[in-house]
Short mmCIF file of C-alpha atoms in Angstrom, two decimals:
data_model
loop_
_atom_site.label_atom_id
_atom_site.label_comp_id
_atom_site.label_asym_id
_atom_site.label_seq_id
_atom_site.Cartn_x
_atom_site.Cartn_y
_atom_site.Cartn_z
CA UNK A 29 -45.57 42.58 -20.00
CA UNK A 30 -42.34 45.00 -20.80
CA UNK A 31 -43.03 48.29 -19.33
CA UNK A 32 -40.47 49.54 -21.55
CA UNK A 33 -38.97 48.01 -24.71
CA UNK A 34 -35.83 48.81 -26.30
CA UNK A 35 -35.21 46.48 -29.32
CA UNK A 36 -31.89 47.46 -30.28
CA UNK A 37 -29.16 45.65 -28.13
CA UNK A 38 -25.82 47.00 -30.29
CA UNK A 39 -26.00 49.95 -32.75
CA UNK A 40 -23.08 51.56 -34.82
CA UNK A 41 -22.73 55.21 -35.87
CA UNK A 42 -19.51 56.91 -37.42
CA UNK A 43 -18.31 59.90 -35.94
CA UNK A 44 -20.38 62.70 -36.81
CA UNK A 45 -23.26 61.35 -38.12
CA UNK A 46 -26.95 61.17 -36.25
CA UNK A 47 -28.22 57.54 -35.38
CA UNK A 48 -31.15 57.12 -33.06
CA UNK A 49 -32.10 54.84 -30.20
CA UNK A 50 -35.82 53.13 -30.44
CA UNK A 51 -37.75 52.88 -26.80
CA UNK A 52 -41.27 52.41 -26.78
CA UNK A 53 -43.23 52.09 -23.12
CA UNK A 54 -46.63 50.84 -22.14
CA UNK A 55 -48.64 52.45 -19.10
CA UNK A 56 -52.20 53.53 -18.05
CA UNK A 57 -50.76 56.16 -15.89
CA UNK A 58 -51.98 59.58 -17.87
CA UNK A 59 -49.03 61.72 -16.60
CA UNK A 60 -46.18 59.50 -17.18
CA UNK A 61 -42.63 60.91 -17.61
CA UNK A 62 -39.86 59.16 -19.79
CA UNK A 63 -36.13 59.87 -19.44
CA UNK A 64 -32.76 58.47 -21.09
CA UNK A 65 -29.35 57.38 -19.38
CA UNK A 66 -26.34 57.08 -20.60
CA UNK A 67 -23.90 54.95 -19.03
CA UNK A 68 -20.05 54.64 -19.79
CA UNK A 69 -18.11 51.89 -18.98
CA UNK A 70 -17.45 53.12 -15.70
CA UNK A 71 -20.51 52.82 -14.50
CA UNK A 72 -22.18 56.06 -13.70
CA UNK A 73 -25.83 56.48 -15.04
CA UNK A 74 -25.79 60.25 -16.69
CA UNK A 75 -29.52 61.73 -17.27
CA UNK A 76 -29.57 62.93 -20.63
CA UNK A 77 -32.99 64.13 -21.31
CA UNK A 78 -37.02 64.00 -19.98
CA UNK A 79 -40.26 64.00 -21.90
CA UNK A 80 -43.33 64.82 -19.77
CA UNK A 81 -46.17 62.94 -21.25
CA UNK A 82 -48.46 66.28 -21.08
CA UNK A 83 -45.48 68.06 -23.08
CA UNK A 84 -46.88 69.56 -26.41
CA UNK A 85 -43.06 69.45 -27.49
CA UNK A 86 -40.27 67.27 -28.08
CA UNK A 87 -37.43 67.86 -25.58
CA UNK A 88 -34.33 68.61 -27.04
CA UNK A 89 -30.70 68.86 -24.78
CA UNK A 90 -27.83 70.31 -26.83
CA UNK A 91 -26.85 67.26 -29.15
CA UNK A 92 -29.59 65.01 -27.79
CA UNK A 93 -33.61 65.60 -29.00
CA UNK A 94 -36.43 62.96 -27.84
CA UNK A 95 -38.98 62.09 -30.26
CA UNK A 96 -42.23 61.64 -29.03
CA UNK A 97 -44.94 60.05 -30.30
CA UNK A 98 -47.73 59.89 -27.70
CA UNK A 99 -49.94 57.19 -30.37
CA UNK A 100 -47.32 55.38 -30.88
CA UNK A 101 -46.29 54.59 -27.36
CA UNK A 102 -42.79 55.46 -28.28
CA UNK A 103 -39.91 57.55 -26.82
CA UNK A 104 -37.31 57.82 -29.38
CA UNK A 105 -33.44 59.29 -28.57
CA UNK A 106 -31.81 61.39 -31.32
CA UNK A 107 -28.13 61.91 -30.90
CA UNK A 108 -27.12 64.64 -33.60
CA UNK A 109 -22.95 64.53 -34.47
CA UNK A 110 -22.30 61.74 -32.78
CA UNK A 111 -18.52 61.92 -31.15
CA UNK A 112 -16.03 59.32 -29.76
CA UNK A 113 -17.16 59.72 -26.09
CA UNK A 114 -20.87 58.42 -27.15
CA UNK A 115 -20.05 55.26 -26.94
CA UNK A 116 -21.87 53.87 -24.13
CA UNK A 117 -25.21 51.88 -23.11
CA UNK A 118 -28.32 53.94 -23.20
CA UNK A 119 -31.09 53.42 -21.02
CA UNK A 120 -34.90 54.63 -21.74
CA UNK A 121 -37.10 54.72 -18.38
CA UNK A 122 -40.00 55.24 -17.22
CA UNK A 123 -42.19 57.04 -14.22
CA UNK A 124 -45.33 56.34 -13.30
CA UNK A 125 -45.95 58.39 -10.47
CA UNK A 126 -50.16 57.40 -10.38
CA UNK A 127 -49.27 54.37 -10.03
CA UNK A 128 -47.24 55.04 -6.59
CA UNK A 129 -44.06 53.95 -8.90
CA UNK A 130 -42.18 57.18 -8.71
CA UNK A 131 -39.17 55.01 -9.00
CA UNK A 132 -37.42 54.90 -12.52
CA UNK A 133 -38.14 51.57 -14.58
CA UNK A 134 -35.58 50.70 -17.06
CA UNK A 135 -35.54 49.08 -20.60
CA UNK A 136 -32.82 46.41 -21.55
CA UNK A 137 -30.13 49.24 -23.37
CA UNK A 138 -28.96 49.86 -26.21
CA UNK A 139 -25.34 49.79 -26.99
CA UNK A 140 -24.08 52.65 -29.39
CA UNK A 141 -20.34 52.40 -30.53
CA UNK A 142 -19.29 55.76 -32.44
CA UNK A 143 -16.63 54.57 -35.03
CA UNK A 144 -13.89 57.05 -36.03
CA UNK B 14 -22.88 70.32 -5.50
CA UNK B 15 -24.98 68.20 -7.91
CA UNK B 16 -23.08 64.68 -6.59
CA UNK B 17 -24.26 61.37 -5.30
CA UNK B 18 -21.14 59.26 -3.54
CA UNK B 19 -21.08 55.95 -3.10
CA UNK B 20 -18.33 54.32 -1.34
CA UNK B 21 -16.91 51.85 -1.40
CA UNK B 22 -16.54 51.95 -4.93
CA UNK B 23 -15.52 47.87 -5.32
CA UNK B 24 -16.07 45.67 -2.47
CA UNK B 25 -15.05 41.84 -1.94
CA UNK B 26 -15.96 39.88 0.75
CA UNK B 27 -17.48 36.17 1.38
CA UNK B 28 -20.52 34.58 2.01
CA UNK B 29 -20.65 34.74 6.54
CA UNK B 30 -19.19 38.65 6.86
CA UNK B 31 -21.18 41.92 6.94
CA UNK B 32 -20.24 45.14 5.01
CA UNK B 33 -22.41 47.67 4.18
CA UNK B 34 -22.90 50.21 1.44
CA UNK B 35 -22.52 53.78 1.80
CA UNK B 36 -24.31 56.75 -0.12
CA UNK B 37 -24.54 60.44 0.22
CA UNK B 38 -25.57 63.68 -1.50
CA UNK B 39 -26.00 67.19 -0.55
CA UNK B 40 -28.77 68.41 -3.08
CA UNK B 41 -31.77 68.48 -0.52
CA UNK B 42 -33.26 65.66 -1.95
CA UNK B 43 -35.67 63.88 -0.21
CA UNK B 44 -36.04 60.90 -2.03
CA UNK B 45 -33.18 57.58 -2.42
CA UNK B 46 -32.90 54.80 -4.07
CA UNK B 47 -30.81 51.43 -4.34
CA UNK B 48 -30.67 49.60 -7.46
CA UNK B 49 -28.88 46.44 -8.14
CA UNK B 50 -27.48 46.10 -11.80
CA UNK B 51 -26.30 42.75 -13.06
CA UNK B 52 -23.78 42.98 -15.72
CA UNK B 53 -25.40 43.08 -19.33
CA UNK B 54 -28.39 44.20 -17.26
CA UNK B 55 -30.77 47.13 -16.86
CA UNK B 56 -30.82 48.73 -12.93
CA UNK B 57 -33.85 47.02 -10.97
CA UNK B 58 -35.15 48.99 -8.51
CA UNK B 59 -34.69 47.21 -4.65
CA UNK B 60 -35.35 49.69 -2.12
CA UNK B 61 -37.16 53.66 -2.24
CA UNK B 62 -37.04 55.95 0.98
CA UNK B 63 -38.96 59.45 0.87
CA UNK B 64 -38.51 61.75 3.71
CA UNK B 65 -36.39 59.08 5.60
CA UNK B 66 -38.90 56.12 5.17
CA UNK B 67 -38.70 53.02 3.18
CA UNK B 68 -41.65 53.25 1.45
CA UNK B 69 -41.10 50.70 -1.34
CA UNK B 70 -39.00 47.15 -0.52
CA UNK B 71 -39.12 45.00 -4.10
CA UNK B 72 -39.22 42.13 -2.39
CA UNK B 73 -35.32 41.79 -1.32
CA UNK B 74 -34.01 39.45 0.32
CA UNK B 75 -33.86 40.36 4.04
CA UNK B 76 -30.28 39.39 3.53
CA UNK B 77 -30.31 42.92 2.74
CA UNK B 78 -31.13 45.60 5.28
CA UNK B 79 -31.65 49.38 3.99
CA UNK B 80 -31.13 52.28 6.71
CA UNK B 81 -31.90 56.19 5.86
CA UNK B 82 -29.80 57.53 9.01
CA UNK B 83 -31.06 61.28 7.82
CA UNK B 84 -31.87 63.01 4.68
CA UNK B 85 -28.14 62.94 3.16
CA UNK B 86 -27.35 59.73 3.87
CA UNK B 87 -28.41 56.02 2.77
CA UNK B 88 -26.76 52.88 4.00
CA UNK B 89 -27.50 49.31 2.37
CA UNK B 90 -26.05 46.79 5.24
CA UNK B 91 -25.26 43.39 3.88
CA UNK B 92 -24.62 39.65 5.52
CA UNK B 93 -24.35 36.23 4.38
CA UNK B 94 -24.78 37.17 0.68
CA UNK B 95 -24.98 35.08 -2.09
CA UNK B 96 -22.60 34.91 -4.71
CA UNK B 97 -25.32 35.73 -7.08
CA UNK B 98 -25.50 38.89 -5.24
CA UNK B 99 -22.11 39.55 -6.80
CA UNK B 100 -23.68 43.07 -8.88
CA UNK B 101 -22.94 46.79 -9.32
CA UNK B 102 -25.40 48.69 -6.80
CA UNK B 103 -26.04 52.12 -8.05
CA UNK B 104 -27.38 54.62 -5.41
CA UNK B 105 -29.55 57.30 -6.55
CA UNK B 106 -31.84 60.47 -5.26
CA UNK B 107 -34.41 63.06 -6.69
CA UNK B 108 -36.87 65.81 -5.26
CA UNK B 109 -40.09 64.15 -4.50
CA UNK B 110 -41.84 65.64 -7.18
CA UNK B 111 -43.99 63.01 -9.86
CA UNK B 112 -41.73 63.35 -12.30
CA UNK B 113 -38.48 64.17 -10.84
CA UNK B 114 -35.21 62.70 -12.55
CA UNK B 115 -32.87 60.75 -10.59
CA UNK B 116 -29.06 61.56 -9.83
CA UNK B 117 -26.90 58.76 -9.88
CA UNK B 118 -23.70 57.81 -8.23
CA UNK B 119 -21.08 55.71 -9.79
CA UNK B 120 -21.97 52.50 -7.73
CA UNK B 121 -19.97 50.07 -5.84
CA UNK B 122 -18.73 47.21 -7.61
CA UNK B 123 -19.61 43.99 -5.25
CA UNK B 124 -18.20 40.33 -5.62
CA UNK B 125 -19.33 37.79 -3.06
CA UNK B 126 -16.94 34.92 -2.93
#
């Protein structure tokens, strides 16, 4: 089974506007941690944000806020005025460091184009 | 310095030589990675060293050969690859801590010929 699902392969956003990036995850490990990547064309994975699963709030980075729904298994990004330099694959992950997997686990990605 | 270096950053070589992989960082981190990413494709995790020993091999091909020579640095030795091996492999580290992020470096491009 997919530890992590992302079911969006391509989404579009014009410049300025919010769009969000669907991840949901499936674990027995109670202390869990989730994270999002970006990565540019160039290749670089960039951490852009981390959601303990014991965290009573959503994690928010400057333009970037996670929303978590613990129920609902899901992880969702938020990027809020989306610019230019956005466009990229985005990665949701996973820890599961009860398991002994302190390793990240990816999803598939998600590739956001910002149109001008 | 908040950097992971990999080097080279592209590599070519055929099927019968050895190269080898080279990653570094300076943040005191005691944990590294390798990941292999094919193209389209999410990183998959091959090899984890904490505190200078492998203590997770994903069942890699022993074509393959992971060395931590000390805390900073992380080699990935390679001979008589496949050219399915042809992949980006991203290096990464973290603190040891549960749920530590990673730091990534901007991979080395390989193409096995």
């Amino acid at each position: 089974a997919q530890k992590i699902t992302q079911t969006q392969p391509g989404m579009f956003v014009q410049e300025k506007e919010a769009v969000t990036l669907d991840c949901t995850y499936d674990t027995s490990d109670p202390s869990y941690g989730l994270f999002w990547y970006k990565q540019p064309s160039s290749g670089e994975m960039i951490f852009l944000i981390y959601q303990g699963s014991y965290d009573q709030q959503n994690a928010t980075e400057g333009r970037y806020s996670l929303n978590f729904q613990k129920a609902r298994k899901s992880a969702n990004l938020v990027i809020s005025a989306s610019q230019l330099g956005d466009s990229a694959m985005y990665f949701c992950a996973m820890r599961e460091p009860d398991t002994g997997r302190r390793a990240l686990t990816f999803g598939s990605g998600t590739r956001l184009q910002v149109q001008p | 310095d908040t950097e992971v270096t990999q080097t080279p950053k592209h590599l070519v070589m055929g099927m019968t030589n050895k190269k080898s992989l080279k990653c570094e960082q300076h943040m005191g981190h005691r944990a590294m990675y390798w990941y292999k990413q094919k193209a389209k494709k999410p990183p998959e995790l091959m090899f984890v060293y904490s505190y200078e020993k492998l203590s997770i091999n994903e069942s890699v091909p022993s074509r393959f050969s992971p060395e931590c020579p000390n805390s900073s640095l992380l080699n990935l030795h390679l001979h008589a690859l496949q050219p399915e091996d042809s992949a980006l492999y991203l290096c990464a580290s973290s603190q040891t801590g549960a749920n530590e992020k990673l730091f990534f470096g901007s991979g080395t491009q390989l193409s096995v010929l």
